[in-house]
Short mmCIF file of N, CA and C in Angstrom, two decimals:
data_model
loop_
_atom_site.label_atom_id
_atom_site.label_comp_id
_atom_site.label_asym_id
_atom_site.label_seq_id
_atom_site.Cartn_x
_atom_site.Cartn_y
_atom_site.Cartn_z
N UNK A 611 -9.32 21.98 -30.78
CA UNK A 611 -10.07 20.74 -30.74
C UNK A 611 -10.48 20.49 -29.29
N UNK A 612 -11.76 20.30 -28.88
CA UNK A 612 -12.43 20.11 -27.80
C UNK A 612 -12.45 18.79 -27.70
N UNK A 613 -11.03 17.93 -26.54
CA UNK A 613 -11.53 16.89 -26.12
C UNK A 613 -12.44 16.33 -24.69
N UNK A 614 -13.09 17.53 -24.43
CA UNK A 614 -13.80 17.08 -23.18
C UNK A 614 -15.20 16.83 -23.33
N UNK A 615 -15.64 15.49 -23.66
CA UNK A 615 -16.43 15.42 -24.75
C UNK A 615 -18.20 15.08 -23.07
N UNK A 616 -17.59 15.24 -22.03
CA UNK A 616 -18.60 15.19 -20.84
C UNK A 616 -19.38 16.34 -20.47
N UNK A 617 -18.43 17.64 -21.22
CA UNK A 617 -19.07 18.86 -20.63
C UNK A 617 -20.58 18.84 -21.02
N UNK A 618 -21.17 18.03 -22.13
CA UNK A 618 -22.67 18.45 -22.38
C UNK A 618 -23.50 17.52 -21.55
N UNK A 619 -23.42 16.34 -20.29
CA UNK A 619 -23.77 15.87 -19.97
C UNK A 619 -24.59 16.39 -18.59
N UNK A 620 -25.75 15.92 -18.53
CA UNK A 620 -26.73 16.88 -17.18
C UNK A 620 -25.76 15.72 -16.35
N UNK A 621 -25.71 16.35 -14.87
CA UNK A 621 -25.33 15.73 -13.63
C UNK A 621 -26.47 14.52 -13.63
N UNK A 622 -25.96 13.60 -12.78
CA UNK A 622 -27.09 12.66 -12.86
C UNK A 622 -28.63 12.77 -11.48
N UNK A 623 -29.68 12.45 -12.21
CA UNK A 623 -30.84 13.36 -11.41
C UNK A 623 -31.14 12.50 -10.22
N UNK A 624 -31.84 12.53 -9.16
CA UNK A 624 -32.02 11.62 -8.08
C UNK A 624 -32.92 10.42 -8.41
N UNK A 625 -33.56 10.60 -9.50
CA UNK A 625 -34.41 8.97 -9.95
C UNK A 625 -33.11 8.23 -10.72
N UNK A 626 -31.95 8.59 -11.12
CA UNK A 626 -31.05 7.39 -11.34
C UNK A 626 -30.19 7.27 -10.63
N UNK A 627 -30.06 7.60 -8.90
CA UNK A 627 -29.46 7.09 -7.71
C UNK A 627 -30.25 6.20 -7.31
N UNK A 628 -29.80 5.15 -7.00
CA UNK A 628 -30.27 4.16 -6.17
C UNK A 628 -29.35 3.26 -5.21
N UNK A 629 -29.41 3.81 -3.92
CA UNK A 629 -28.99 3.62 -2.85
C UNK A 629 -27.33 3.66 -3.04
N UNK A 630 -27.03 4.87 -3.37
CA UNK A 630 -25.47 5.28 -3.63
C UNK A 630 -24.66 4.85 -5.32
N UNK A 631 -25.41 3.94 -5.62
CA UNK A 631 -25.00 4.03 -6.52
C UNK A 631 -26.27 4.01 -7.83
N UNK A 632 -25.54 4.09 -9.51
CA UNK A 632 -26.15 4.09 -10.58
C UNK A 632 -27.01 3.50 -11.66
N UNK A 633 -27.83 3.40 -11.81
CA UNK A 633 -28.63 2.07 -12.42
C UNK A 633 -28.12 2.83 -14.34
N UNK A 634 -28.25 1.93 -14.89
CA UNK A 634 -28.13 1.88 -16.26
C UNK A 634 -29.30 2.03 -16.78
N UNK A 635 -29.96 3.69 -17.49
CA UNK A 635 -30.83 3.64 -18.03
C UNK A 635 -31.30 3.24 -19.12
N UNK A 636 -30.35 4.02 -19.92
CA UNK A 636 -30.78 2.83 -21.60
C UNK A 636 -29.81 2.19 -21.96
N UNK A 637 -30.54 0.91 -22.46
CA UNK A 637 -30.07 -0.07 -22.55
C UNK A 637 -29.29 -0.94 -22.25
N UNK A 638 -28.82 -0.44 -20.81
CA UNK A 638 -28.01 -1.19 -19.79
C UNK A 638 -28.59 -2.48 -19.04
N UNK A 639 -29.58 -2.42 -19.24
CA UNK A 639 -30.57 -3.79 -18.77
C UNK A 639 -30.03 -3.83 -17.10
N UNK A 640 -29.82 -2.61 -16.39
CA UNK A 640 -29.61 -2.33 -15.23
C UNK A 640 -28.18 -2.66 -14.22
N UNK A 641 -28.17 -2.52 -15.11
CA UNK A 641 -26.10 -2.49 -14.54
C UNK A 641 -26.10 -1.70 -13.52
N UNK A 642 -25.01 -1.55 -12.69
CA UNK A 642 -25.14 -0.47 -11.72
C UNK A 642 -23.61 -0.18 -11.58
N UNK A 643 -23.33 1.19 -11.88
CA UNK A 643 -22.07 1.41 -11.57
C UNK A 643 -21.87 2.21 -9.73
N UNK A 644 -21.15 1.86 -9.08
CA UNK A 644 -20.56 2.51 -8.07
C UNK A 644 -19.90 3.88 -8.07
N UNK A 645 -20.50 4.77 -7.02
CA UNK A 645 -19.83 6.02 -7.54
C UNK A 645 -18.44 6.05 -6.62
N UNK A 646 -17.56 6.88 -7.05
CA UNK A 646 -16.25 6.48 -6.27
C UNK A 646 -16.04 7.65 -5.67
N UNK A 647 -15.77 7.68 -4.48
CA UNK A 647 -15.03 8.95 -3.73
C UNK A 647 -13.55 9.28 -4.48
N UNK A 648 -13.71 10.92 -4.32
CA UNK A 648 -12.47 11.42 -4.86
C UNK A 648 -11.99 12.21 -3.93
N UNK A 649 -12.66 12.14 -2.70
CA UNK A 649 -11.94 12.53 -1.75
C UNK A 649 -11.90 12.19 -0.37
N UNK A 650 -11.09 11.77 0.62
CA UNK A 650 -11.10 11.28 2.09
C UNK A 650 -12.29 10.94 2.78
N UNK A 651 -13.30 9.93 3.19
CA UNK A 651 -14.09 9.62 3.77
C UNK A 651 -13.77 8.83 4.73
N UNK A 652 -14.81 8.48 6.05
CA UNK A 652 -14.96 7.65 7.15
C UNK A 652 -16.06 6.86 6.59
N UNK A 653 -15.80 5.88 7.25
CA UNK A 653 -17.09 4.89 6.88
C UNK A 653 -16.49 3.43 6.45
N UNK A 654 -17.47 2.47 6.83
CA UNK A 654 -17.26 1.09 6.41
C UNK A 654 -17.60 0.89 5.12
N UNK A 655 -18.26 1.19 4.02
CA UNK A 655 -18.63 0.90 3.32
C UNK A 655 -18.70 1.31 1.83
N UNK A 656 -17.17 0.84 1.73
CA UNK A 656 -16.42 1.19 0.69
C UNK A 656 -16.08 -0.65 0.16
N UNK A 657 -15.20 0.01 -1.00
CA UNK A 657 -14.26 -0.73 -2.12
C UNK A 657 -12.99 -1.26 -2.37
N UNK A 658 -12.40 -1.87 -1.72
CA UNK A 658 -11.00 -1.94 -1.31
C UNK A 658 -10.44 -2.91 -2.00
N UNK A 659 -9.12 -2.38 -3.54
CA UNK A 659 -9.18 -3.88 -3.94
C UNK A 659 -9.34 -4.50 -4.89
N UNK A 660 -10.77 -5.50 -4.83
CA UNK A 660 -11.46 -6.18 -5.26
C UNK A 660 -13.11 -6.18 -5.04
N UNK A 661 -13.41 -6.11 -6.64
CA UNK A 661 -14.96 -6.05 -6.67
C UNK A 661 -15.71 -6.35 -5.58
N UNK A 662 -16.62 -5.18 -4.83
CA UNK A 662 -17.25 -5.82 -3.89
C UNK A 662 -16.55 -5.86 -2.40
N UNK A 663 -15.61 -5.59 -1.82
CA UNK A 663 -14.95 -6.22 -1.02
C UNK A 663 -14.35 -4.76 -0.50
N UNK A 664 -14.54 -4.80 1.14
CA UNK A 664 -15.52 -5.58 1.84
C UNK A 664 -17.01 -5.03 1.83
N UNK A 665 -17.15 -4.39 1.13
CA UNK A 665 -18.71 -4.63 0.88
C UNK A 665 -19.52 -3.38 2.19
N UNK A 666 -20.48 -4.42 2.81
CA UNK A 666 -21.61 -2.97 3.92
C UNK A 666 -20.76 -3.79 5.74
N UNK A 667 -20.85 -5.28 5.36
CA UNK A 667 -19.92 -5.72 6.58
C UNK A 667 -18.75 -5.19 7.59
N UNK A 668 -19.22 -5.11 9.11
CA UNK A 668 -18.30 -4.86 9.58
C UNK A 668 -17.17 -5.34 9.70
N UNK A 669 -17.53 -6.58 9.87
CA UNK A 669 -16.34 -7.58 9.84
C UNK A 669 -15.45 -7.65 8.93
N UNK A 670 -15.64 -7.66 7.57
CA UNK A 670 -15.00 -7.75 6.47
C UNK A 670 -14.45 -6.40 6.52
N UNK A 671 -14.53 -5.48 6.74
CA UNK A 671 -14.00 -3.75 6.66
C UNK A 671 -13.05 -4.29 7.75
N UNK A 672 -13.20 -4.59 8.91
CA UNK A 672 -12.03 -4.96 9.88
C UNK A 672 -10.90 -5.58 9.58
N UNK A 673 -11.48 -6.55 8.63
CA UNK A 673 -10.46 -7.90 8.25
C UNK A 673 -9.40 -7.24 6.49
N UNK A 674 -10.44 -5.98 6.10
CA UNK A 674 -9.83 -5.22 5.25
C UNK A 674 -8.53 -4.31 5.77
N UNK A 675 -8.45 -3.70 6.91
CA UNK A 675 -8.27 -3.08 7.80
C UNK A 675 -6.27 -3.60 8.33
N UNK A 676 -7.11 -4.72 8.34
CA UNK A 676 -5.74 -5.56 9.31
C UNK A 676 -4.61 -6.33 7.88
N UNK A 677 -5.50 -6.83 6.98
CA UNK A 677 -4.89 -6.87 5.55
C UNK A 677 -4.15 -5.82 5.02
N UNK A 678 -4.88 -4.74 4.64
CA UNK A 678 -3.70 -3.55 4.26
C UNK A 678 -2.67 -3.20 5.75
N UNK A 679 -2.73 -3.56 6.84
CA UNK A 679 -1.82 -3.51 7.47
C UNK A 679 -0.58 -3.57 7.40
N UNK A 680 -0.82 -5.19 7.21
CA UNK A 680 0.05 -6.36 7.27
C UNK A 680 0.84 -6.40 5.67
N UNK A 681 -0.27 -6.20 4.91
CA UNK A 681 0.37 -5.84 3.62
C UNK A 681 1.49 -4.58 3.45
N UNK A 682 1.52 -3.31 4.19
CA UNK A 682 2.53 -2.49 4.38
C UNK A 682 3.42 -3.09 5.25
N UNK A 683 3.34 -3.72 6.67
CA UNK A 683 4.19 -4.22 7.00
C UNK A 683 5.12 -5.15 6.41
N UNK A 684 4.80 -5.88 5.48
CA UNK A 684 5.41 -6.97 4.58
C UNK A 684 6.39 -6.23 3.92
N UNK A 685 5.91 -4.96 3.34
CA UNK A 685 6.64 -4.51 2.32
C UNK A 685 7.46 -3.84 3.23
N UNK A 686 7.76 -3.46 4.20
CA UNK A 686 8.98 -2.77 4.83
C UNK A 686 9.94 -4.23 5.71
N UNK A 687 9.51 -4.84 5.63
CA UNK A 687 10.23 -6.40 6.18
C UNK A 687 10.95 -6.79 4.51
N UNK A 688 10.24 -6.41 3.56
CA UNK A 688 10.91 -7.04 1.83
C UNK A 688 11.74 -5.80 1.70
N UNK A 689 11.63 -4.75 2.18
CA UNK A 689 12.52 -3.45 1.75
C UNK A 689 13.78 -3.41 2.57
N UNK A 690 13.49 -4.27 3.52
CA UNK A 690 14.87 -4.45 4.82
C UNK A 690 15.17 -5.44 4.83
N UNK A 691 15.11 -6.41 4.19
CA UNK A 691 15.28 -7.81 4.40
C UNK A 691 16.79 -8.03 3.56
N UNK A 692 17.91 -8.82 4.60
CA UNK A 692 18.83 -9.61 3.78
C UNK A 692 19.29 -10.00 2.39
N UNK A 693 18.12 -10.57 2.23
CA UNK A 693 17.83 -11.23 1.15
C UNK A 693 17.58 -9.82 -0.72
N UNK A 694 17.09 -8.62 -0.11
CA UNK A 694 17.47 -8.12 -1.12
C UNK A 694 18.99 -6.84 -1.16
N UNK A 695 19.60 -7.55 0.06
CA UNK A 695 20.80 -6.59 0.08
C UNK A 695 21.99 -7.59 -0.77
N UNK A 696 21.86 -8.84 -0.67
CA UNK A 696 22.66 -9.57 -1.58
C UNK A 696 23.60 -10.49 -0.41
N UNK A 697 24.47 -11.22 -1.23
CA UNK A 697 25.20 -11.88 -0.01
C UNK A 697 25.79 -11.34 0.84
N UNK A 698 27.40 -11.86 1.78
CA UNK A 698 27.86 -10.96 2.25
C UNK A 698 28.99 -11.27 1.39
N UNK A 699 29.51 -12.35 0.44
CA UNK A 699 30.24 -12.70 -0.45
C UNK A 699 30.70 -11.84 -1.55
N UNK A 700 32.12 -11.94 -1.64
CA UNK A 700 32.24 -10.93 -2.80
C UNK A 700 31.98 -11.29 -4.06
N UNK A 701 31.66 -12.76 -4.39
CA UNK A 701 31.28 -12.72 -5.80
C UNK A 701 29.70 -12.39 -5.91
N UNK A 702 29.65 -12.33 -7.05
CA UNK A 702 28.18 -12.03 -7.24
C UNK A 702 27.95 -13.25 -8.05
N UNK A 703 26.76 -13.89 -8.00
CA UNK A 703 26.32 -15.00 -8.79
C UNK A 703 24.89 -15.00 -9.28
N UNK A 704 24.96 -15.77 -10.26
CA UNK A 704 23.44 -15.47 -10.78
C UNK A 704 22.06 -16.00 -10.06
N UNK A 705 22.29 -17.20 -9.46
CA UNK A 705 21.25 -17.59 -8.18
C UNK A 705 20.72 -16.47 -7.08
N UNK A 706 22.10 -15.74 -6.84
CA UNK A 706 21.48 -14.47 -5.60
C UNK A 706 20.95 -13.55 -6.32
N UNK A 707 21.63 -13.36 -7.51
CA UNK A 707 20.56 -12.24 -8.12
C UNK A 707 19.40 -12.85 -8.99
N UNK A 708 18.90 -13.30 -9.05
CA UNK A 708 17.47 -14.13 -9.06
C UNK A 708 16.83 -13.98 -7.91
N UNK A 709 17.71 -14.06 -6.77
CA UNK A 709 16.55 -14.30 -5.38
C UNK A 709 16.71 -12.77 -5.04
N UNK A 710 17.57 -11.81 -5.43
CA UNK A 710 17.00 -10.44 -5.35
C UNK A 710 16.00 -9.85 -6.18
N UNK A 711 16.48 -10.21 -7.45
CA UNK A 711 15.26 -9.14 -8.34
C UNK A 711 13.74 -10.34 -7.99
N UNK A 712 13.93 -11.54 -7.46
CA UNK A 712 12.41 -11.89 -6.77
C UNK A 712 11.88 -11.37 -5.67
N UNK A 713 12.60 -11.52 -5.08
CA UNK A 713 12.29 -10.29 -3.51
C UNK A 713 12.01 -8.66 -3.94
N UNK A 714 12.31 -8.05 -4.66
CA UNK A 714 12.52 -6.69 -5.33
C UNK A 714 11.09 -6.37 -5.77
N UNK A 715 10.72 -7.34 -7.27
CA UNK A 715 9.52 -8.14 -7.83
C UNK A 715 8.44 -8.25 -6.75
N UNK A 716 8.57 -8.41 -5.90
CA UNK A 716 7.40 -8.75 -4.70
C UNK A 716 7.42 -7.45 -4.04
N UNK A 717 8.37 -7.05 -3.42
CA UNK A 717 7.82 -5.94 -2.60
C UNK A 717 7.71 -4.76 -3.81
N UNK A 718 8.09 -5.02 -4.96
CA UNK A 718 6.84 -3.61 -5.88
C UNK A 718 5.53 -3.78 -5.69
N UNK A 719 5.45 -4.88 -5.68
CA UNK A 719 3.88 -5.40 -6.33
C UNK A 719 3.16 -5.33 -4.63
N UNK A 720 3.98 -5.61 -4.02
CA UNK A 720 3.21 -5.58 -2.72
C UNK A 720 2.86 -3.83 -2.65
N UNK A 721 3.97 -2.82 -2.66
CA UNK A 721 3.78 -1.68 -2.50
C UNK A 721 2.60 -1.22 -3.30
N UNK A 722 2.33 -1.64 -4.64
CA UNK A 722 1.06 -1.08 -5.41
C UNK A 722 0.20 -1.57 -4.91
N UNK A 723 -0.33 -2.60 -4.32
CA UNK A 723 -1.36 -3.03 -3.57
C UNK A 723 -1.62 -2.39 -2.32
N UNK A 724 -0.28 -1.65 -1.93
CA UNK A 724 -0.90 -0.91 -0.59
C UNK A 724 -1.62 0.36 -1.24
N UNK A 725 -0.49 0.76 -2.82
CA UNK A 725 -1.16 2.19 -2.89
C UNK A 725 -2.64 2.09 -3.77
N UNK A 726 -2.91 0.87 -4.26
CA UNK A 726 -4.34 0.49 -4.91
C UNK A 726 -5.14 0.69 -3.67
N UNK A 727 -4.97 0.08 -2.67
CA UNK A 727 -5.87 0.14 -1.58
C UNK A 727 -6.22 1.40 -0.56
N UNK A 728 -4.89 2.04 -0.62
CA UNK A 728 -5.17 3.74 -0.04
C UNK A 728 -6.14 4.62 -0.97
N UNK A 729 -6.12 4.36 -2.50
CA UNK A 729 -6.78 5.26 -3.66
C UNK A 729 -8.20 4.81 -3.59
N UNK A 730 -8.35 3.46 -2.44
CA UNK A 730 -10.18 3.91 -1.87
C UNK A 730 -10.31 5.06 -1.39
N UNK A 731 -9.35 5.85 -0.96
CA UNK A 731 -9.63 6.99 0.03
C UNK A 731 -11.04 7.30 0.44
N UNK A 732 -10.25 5.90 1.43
CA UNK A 732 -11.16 5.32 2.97
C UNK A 732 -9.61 5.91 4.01
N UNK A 733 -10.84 6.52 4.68
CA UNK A 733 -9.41 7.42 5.92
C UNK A 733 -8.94 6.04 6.68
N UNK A 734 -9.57 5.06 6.94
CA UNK A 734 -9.43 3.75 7.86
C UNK A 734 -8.50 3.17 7.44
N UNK A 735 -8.36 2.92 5.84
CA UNK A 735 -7.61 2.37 5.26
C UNK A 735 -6.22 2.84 4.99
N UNK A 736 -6.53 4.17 4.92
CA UNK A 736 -4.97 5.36 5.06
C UNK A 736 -4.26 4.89 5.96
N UNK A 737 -4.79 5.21 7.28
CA UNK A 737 -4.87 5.18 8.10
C UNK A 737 -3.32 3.58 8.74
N UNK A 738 -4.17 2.48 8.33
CA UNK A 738 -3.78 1.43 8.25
C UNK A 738 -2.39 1.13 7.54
N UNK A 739 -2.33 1.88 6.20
CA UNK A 739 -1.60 1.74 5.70
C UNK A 739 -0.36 2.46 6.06
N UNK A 740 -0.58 3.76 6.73
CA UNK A 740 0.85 4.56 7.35
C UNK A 740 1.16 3.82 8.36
N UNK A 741 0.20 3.57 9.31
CA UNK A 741 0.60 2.32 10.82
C UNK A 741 1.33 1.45 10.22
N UNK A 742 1.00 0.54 9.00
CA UNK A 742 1.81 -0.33 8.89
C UNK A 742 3.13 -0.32 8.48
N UNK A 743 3.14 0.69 7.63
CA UNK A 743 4.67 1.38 7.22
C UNK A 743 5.19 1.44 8.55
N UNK A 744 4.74 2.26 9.27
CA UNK A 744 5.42 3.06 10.12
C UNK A 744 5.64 1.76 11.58
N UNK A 745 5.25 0.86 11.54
CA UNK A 745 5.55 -0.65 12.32
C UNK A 745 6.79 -1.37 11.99
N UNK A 746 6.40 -1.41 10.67
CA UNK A 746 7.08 -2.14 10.09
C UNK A 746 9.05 -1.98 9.93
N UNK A 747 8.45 -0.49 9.60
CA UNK A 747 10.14 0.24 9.64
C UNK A 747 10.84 0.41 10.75
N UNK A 748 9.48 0.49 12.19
CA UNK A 748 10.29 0.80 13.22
C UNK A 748 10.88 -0.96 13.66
N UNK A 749 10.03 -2.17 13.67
CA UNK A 749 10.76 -2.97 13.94
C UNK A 749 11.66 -3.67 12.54
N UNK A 750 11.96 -3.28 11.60
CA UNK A 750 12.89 -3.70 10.81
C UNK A 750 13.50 -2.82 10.04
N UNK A 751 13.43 -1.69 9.91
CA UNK A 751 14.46 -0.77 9.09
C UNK A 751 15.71 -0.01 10.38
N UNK A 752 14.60 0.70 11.46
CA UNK A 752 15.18 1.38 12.53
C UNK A 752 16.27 0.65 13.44
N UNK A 753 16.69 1.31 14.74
CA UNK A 753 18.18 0.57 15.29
C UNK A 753 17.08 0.16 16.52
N UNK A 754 15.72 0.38 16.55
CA UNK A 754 15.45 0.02 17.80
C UNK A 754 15.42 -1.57 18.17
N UNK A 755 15.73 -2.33 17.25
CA UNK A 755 15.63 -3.46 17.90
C UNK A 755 16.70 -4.47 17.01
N UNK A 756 17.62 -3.96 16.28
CA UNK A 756 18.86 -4.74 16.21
C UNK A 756 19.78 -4.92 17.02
N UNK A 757 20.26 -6.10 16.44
CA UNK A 757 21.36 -7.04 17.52
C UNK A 757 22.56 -7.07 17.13
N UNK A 758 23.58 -5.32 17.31
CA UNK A 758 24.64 -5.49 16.95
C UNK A 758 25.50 -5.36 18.57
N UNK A 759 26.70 -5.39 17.64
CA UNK A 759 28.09 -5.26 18.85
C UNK A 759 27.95 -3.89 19.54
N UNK A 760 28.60 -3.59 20.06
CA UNK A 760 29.08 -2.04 20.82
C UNK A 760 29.88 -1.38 19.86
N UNK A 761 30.85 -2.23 18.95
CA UNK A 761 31.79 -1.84 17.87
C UNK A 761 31.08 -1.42 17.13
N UNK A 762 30.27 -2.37 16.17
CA UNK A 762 29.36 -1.84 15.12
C UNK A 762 28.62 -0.20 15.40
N UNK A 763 27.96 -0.46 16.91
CA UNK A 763 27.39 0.45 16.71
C UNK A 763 27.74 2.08 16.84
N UNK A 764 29.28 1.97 17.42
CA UNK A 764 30.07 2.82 17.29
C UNK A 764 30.16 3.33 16.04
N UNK A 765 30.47 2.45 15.27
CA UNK A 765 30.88 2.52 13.93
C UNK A 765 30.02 3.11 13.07
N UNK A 766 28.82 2.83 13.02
CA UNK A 766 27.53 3.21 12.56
C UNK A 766 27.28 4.61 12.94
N UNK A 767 27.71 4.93 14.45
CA UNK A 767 27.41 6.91 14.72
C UNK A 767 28.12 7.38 14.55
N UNK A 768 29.35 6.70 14.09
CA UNK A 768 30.39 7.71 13.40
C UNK A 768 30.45 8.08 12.07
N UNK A 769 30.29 9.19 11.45
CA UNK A 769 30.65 9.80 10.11
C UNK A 769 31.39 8.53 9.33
N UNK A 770 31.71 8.69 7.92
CA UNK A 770 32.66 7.61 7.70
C UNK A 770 33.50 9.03 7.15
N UNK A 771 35.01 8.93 6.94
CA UNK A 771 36.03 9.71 7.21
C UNK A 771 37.05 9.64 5.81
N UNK A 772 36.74 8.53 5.75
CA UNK A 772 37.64 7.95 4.39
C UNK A 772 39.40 7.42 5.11
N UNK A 773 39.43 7.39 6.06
CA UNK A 773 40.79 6.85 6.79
C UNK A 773 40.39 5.84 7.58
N UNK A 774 41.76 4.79 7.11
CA UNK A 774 41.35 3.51 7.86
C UNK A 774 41.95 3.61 9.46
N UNK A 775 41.14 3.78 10.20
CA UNK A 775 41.90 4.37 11.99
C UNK A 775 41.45 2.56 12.48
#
């Protein structure tokens, strides 16, 4: 059974391009579909997202730019954050775990929005999105800028041993 039901279709000819993208010949009363990159491009003038957005604008591609940033950075601040490691209390209660699986809940949804927005594959936007990971983790996952003891951090480069010394 042949489900590739596109193979009989001609490529589309240069009178139904219009200015990158597709006009609707019959009976589309001129719809226009966008053609999508399927593979790595430069350029402002892409899809990021949401319909339209940012559009041929420089500005808006910039402000796209600094959004998926900040949006990876978020999600490595929700992936390191307190708040989804739990108390420091030994009981467990149902309030903290509410405010974990909400924190949890958010940085998924944040993470698919970074990877919705990389699958423009817009290199700018890639681009953006590893910087921001890679910001994000260094000031909140990494040791470069925590505020522990000399003990702790002893403690931390040492193996753990299984003996209480």
């Amino acid at each position: 059974m042949d489900h590739n039901h596109m193979h009989d279709m001609p490529p589309p000819s240069s009178s139904m391009m219009n200015n990158g993208s597709m006009s609707g010949e019959g009976g589309g009363g001129g719809h226009k579909m966008m053609l999508m990159h399927m593979t790595f491009f430069w350029g402002k003038n892409t899809e990021v997202l949401f319909s339209g957005w940012p559009g041929t604008s420089s500005g808006m591609y910039a402000l796209c730019i600094i959004f998926v940033f900040f949006l990876a950075v978020l999600t490595e601040w929700l992936s390191h954050s307190p708040l989804l490691r739990g108390t420091t209390g030994d009981k467990a209660n149902a309030a903290s775990g509410l405010v974990q699986t909400a924190v949890y809940t958010l940085r998924t949804g944040l993470s698919y929005l970074v990877m919705l927005a990389v699958m423009s594959f817009n290199a700018g936007v890639f681009i953006a999105a590893l910087a921001g990971h890679a910001i994000g983790f260094m000031l909140f996952g990494s040791r470069t800028f925590r505020n522990t003891s000399s003990d702790r951090e002893t403690k931390d480069l040492l193996p753990a041993s299984g003996c209480a010394c």
